[in-house]
CSV table of C-alpha atoms in Angstrom, one decimal:
chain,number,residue,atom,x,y,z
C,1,UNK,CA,-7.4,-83.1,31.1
C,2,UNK,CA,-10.2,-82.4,29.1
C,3,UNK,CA,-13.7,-82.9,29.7
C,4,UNK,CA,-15.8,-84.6,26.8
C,5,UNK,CA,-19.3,-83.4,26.5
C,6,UNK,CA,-21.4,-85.5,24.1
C,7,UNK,CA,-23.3,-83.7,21.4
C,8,UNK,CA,-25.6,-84.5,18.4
C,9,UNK,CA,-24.8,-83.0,15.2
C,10,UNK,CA,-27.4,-81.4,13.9
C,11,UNK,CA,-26.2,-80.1,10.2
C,12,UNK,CA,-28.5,-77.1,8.8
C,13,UNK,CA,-27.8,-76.4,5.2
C,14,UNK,CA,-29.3,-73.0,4.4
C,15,UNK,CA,-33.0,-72.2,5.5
C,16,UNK,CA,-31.7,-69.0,7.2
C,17,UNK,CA,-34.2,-66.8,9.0
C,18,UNK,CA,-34.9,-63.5,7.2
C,19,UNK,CA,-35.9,-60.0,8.1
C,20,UNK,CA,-36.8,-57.6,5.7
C,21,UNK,CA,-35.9,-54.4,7.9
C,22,UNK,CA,-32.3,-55.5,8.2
C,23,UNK,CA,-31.9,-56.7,4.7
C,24,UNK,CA,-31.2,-53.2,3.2
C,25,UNK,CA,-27.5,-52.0,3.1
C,26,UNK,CA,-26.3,-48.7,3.0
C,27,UNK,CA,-22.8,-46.9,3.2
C,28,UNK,CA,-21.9,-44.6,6.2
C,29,UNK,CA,-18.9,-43.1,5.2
C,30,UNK,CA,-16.8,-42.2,8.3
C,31,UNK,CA,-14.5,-38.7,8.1
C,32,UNK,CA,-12.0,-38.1,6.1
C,33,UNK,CA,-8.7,-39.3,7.1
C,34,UNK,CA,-4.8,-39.1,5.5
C,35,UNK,CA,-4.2,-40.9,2.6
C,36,UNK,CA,-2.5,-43.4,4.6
C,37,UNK,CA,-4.5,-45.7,7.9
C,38,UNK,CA,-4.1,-48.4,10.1
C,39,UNK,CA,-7.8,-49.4,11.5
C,40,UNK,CA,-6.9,-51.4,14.5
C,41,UNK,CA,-10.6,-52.4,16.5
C,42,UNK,CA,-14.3,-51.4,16.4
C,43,UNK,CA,-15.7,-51.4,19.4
C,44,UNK,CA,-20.3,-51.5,19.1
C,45,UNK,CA,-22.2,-50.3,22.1
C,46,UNK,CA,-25.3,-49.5,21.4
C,47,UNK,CA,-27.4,-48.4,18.4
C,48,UNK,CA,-26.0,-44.7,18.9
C,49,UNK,CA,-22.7,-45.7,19.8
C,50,UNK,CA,-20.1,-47.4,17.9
C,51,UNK,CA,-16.4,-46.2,17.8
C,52,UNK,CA,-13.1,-46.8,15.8
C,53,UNK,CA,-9.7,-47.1,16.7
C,54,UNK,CA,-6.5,-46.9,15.0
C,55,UNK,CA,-4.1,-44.4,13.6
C,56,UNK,CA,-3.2,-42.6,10.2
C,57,UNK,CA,0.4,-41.3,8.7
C,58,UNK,CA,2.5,-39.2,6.4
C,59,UNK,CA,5.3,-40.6,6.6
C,60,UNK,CA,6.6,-43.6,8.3
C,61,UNK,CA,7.7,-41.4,11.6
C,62,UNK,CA,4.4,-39.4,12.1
C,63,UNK,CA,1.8,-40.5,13.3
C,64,UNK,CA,-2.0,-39.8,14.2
C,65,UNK,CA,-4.7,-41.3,15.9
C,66,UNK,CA,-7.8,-42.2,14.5
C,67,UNK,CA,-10.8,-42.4,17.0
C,68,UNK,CA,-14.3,-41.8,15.4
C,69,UNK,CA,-17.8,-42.4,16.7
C,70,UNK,CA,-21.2,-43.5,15.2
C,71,UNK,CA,-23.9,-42.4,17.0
C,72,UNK,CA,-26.7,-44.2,14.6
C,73,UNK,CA,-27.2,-41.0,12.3
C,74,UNK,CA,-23.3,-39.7,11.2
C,75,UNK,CA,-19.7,-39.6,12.5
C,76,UNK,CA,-18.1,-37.6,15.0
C,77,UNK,CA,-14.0,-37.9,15.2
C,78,UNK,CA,-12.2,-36.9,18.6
C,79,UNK,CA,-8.8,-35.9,20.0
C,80,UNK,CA,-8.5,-37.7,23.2
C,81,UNK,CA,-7.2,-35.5,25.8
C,82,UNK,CA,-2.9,-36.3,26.5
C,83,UNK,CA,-2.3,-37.8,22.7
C,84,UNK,CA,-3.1,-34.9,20.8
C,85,UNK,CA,-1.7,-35.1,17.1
C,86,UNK,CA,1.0,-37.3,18.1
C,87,UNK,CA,0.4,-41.2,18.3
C,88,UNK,CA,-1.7,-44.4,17.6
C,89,UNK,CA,-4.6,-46.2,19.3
C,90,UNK,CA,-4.2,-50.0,19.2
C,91,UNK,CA,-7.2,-51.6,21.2
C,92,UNK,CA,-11.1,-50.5,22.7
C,93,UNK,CA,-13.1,-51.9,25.1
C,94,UNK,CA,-16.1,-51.0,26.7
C,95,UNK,CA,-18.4,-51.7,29.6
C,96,UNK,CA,-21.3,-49.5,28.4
C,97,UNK,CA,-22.0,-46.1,27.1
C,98,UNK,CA,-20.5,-44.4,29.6
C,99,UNK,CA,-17.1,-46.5,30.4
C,100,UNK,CA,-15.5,-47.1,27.3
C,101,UNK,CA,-11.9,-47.2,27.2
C,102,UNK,CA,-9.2,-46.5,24.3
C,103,UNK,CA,-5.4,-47.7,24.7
C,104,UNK,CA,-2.3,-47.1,22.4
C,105,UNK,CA,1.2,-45.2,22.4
C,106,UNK,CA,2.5,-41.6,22.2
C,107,UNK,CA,5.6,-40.6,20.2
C,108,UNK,CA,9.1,-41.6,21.6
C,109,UNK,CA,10.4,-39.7,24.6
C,110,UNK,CA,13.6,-37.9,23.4
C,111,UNK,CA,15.7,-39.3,26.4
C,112,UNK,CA,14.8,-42.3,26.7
C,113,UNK,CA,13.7,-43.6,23.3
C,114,UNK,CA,10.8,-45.6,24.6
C,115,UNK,CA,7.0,-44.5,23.3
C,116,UNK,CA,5.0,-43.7,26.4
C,117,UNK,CA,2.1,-45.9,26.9
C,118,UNK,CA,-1.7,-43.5,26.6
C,119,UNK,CA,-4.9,-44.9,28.0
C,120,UNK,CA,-8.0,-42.9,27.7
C,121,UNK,CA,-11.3,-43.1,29.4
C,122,UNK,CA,-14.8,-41.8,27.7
C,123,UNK,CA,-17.5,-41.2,30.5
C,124,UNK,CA,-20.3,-40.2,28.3
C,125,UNK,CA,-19.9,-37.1,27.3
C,126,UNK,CA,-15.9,-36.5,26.4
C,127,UNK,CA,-12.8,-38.0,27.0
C,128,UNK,CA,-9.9,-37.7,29.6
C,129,UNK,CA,-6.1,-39.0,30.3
C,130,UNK,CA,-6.2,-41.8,32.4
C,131,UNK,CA,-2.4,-42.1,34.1
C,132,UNK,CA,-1.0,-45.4,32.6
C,133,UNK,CA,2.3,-47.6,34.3
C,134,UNK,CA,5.7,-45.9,32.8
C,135,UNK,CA,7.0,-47.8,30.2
C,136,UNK,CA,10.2,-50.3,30.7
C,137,UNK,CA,13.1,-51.3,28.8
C,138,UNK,CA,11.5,-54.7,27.1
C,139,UNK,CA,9.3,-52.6,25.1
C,140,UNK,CA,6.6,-51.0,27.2
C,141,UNK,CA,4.0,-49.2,25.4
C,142,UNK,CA,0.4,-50.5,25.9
C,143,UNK,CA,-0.9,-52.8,23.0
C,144,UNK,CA,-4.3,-54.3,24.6
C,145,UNK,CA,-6.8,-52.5,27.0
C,146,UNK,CA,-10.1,-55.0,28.7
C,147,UNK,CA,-12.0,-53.4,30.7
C,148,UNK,CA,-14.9,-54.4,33.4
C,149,UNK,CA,-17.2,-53.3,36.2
C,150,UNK,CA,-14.2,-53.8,38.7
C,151,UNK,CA,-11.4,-52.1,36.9
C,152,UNK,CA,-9.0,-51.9,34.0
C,153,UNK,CA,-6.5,-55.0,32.7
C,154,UNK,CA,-3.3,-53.8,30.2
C,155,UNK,CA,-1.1,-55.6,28.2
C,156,UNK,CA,2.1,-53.8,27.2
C,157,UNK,CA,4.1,-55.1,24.1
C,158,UNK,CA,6.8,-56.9,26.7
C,159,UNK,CA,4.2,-59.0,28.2
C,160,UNK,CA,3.7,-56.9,31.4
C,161,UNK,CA,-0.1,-57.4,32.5
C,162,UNK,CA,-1.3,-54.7,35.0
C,163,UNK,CA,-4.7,-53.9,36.7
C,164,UNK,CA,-6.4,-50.1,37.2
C,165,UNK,CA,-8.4,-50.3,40.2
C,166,UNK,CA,-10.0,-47.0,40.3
C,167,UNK,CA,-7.3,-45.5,42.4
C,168,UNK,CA,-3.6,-47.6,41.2
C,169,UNK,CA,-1.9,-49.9,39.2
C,170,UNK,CA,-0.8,-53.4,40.5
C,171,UNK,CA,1.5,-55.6,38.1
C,172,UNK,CA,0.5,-58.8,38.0
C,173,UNK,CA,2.8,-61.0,35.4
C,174,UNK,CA,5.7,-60.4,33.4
C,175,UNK,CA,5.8,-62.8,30.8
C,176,UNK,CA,8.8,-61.2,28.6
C,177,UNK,CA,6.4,-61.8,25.3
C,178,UNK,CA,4.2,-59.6,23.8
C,179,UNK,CA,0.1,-60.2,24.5
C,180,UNK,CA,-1.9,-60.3,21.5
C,181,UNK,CA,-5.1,-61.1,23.0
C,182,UNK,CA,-6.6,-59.9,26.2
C,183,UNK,CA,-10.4,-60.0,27.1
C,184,UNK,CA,-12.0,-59.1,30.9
C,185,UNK,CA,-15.6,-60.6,31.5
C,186,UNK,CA,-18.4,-59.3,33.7
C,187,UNK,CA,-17.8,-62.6,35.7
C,188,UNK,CA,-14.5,-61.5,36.9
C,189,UNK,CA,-12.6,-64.0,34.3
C,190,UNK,CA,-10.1,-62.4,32.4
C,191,UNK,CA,-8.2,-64.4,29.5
C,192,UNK,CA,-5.3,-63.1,27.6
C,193,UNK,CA,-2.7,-65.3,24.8
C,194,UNK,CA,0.6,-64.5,24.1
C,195,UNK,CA,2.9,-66.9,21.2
C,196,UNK,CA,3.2,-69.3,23.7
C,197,UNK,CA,0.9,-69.9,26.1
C,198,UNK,CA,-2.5,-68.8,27.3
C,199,UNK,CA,-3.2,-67.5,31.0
C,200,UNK,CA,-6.4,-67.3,32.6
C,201,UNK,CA,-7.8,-65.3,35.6
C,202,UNK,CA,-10.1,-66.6,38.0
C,203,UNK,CA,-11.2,-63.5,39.9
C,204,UNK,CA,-8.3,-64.6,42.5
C,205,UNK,CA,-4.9,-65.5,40.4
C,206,UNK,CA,-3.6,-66.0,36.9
C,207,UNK,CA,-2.4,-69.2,35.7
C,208,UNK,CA,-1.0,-70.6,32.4
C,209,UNK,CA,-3.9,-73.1,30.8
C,210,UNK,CA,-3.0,-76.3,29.1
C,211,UNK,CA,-4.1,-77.0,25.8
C,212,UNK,CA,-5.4,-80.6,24.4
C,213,UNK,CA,-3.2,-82.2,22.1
C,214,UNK,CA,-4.1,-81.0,18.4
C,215,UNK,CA,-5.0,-77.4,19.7
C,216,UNK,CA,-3.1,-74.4,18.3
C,217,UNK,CA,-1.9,-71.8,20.5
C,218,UNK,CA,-2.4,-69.2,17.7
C,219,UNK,CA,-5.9,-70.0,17.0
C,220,UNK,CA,-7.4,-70.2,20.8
C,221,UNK,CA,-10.2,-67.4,20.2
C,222,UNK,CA,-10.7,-65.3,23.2
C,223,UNK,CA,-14.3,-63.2,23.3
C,224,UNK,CA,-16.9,-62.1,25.7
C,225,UNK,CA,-19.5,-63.3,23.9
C,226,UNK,CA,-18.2,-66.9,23.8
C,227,UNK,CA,-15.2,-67.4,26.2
C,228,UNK,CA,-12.2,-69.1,25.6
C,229,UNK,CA,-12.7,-71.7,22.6
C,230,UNK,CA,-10.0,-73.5,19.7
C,231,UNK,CA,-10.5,-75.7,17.6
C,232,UNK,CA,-9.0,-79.2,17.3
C,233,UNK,CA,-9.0,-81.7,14.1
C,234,UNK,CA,-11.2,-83.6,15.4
C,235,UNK,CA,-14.0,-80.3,17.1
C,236,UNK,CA,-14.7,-77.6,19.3
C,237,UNK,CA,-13.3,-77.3,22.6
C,238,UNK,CA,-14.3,-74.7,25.3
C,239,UNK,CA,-13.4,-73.6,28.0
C,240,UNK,CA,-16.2,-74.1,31.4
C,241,UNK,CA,-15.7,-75.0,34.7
C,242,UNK,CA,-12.0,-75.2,34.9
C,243,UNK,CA,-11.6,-77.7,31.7
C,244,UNK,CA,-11.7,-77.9,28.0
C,245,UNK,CA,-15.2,-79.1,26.8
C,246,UNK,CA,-15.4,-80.9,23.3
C,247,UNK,CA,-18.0,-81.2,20.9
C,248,UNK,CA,-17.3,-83.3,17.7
C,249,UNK,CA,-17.3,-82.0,14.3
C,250,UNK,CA,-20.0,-83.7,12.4
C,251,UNK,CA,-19.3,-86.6,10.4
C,252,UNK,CA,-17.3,-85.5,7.4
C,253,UNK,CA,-15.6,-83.0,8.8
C,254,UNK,CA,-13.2,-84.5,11.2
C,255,UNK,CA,-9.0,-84.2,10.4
C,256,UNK,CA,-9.5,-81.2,8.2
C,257,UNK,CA,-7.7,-77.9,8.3
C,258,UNK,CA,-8.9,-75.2,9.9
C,259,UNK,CA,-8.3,-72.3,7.9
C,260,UNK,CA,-10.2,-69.9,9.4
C,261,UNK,CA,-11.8,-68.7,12.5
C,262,UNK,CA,-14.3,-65.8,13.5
C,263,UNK,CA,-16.4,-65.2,16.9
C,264,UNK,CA,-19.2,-66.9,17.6
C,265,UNK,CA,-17.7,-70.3,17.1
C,266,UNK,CA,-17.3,-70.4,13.4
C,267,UNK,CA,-14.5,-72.3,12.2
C,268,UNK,CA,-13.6,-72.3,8.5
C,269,UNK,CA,-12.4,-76.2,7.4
C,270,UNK,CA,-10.2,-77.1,4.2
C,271,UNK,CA,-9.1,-79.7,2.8
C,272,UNK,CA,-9.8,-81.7,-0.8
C,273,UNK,CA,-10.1,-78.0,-2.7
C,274,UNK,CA,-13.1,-76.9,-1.1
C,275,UNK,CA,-14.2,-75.5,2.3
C,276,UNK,CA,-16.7,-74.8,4.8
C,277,UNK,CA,-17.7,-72.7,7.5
C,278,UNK,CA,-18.7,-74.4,10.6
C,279,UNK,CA,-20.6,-73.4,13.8
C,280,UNK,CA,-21.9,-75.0,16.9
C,281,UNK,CA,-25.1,-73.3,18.0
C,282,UNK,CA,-24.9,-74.6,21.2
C,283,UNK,CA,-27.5,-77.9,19.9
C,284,UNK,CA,-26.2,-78.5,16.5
C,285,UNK,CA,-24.1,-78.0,13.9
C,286,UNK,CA,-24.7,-74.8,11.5
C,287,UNK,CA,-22.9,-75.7,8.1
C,288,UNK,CA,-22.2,-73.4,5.1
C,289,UNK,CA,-20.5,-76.1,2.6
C,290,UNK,CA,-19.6,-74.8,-0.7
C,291,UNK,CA,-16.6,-73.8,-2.6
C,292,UNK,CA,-16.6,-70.5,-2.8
C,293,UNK,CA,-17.9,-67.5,-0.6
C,294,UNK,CA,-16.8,-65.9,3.1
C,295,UNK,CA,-12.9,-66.3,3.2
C,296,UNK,CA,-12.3,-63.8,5.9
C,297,UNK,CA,-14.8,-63.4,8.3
C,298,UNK,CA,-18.3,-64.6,9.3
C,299,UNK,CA,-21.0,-63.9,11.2
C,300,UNK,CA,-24.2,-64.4,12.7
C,301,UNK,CA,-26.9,-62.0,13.9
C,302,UNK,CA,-29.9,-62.2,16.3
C,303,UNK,CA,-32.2,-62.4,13.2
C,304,UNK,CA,-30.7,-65.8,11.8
C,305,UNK,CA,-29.1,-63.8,8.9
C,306,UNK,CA,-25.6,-64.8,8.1
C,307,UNK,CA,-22.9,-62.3,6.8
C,308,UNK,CA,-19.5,-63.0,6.1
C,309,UNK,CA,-16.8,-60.7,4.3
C,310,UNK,CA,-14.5,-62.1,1.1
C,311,UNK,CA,-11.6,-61.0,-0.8
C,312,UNK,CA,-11.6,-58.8,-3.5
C,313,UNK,CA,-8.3,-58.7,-5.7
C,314,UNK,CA,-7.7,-56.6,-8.2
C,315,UNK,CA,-4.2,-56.5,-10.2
C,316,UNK,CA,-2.5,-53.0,-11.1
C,317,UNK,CA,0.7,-51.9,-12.8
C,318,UNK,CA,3.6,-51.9,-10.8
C,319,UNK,CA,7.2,-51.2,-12.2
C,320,UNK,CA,8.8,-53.4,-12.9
C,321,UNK,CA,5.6,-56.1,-13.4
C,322,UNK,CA,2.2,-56.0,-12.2
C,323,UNK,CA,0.9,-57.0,-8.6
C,324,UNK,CA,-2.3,-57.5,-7.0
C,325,UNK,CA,-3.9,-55.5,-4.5
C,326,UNK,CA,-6.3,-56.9,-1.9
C,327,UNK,CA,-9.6,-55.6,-0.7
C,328,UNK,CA,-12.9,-57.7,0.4
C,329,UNK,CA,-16.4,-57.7,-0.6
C,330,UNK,CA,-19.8,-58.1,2.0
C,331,UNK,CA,-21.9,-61.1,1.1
C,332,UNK,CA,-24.3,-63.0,2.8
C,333,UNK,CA,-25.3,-66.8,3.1
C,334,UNK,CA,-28.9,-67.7,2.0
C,335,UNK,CA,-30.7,-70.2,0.7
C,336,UNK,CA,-27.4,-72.9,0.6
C,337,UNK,CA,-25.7,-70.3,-1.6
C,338,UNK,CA,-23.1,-67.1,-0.5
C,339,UNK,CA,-24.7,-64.4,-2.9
C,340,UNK,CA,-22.9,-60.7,-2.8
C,341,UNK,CA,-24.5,-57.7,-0.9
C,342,UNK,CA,-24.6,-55.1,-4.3
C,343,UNK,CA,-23.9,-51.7,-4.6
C,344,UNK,CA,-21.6,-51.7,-1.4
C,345,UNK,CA,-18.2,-50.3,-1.3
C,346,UNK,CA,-15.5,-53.0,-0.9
C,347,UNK,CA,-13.3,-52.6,2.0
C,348,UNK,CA,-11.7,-55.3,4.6
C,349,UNK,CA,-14.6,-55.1,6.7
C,350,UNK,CA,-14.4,-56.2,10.7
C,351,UNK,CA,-18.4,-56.9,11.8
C,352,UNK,CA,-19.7,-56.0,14.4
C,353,UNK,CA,-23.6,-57.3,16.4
C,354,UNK,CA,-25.0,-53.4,17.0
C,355,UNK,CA,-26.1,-54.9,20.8
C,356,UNK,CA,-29.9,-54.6,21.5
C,357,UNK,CA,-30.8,-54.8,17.8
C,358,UNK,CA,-30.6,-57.3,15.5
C,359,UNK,CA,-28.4,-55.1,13.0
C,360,UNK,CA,-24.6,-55.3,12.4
C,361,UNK,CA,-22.1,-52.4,11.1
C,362,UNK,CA,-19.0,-53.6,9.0
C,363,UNK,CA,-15.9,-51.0,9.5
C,364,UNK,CA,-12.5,-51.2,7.6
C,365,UNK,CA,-10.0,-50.4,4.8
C,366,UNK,CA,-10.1,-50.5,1.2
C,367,UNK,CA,-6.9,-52.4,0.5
C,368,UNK,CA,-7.2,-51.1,-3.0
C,369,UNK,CA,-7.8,-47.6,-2.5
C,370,UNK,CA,-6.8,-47.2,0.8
C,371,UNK,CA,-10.1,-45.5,1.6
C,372,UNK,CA,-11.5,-46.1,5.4
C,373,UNK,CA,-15.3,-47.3,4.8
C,374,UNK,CA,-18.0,-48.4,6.8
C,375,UNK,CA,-21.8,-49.9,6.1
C,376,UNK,CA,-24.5,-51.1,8.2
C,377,UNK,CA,-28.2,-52.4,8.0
C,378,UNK,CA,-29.4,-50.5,11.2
């Protein structure tokens, strides 16, 4: 079933392009939040426009959202109108700067027990309540929000998939499973993945995709920037026109095991106590092979510069022994060689391409500390 496309591995060991403007690192401390957060997505539109999503606590029954905004010089937080003080946000999406959409859960109605699902809608210049289905009995709330010039796709955490059309909500599956991936494309495709299966819209139906054998339902990668793409032991396989599409992994690198992914088709292989990141450029193969370095997450920007984000333990007494506590580190490829970005703050950073620049902005939690922190080179 799937379709083979033959490809020439082209391995590139280092020799990364470099731009001394986005070199530079600096830390952009967003406001201040409780002692206790939950950063759920970052969402970059545009130079002046990146936002945060998530929520923050007391105690394990009160909680707040967290939705915070960089417009390129400091941040802004907001209440979205219809949560107030009383909820979380779990997923962004945006079309542009002046359709970005935010989609989580409000506290638990006293008579029915269920949380009421809360989508909210920022048209450029302030945010508004966007009337969401009611929740149902197999568990309702909203978890995952895509959004695209023809209307609004969400994923509720029982599997129920609906679409916003400007003016109602259709259902269009029940699928009785939770959705923990759901992306809506310019083109009209929309993808989502559940445990089990993956489903894809056409711009006409949805229906359940096949995967090849050796692909893992858990690791198909679903992203606008890339489509729908896993990996296999033996390469790459994505999705176009209506079939998977392979492309070896180089010599070498065949039956490892992948333990790691990140967008952008980067594909982190084991195996024999060392590792590597791979990634198909769309002529060749990109290869960062060493032993230590990016464990978490890696990217690439328009410049040719290559960032990736490790972890950062650090052990701490704990009655009735001691126990480690987790955080990670920025650090860049160059040269063959991972080297560390200095005097940064360590945090769990997700990066994030600033679009129409060749800069990136890294957004996350301090395992350690739990402090929220943020940096960028823009």
């Amino acid at each position: 079933m799937a379709g083979v496309v033959a490809a020439t591995a082209v391995v590139v060991p280092g020799g990364v392009a470099q731009a001394a403007d986005g070199d530079e690192w600096r830390a952009i401390r967003p406001i201040v939040t409780l002692p206790e957060r939950d950063l759920r997505d970052v969402e970059a539109v545009s130079a002046t426009e990146v936002w945060i999503a998530g929520y923050q606590y007391s105690s394990a029954s009160a909680y707040f959202p967290i939705l915070q905004r960089w417009n390129g010089r400091n941040w802004r937080a907001y209440d979205p109108k219809g949560i107030g003080f009383e909820g979380r946000l779990y997923d962004l999406s945006a079309v542009g700067p002046n359709d970005v959409w935010v989609a989580g859960v409000r506290e638990e109605d006293d008579e029915t027990g269920l949380t009421e699902t809360y989508l909210g809608h920022w048209d450029g210049s302030a945010w508004s309540m966007v009337d969401a289905p009611p929740a149902n009995e197999a568990g309702g709330s909203v978890r995952r929000v895509a959004a695209d010039g023809g209307g609004v796709w969400l994923a509720d955490a029982g599997g129920r998939v609906s679409r916003w059309d400007g003016t109602s909500w259709t259902t269009h599956l029940d699928l009785g499973e939770p959705v923990y991936a759901l992306e809506s494309f310019a083109s009209g495709d929309a993808w989502l993945r559940t445990e089990s299966a993956v489903h894809h819209w056409d711009g006409t139906a949805w229906s359940q995709v096949a995967l090849p054998e050796g692909a893992l339902v858990y690791q198909v990668q679903i992203t606008e920037q890339d489509g729908a793409w896993v990996p296999t032991p033996a390469g790459l396989l994505v999705w176009g026109n209506g079939s998977w599409q392979e492309t070896p992994f180089p010599d070498g690198y065949q039956n490892r095991s992948v333990t790691g992914l990140s967008a952008g088709h980067w594909i982190r292989l084991g195996g024999g106590g060392e590792w590597s990141w791979l990634r198909w450029t769309g002529s060749g193969w990109f290869v960062a092979d060493r032993a230590s370095g990016a464990s978490r997450e890696v990217t690439a920007d328009s410049a040719g510069r290559v960032w990736g984000v490790d972890g950062v333990s650090v052990a701490v007494p704990f009655d009735p022994q001691q126990t480690r506590l987790h955080s990670g580190k920025l650090i860049r490829y160059r040269d063959g060689e991972w080297e560390t970005v200095s005097g940064l703050p360590r945090a769990n950073y997700i990066l994030r391409a600033i679009p129409g620049t060749d800069k990136t902005i890294g957004v996350g939690v301090d395992g350690i500390t739990g402090d929220l922190k943020a940096i960028t080179n823009g």
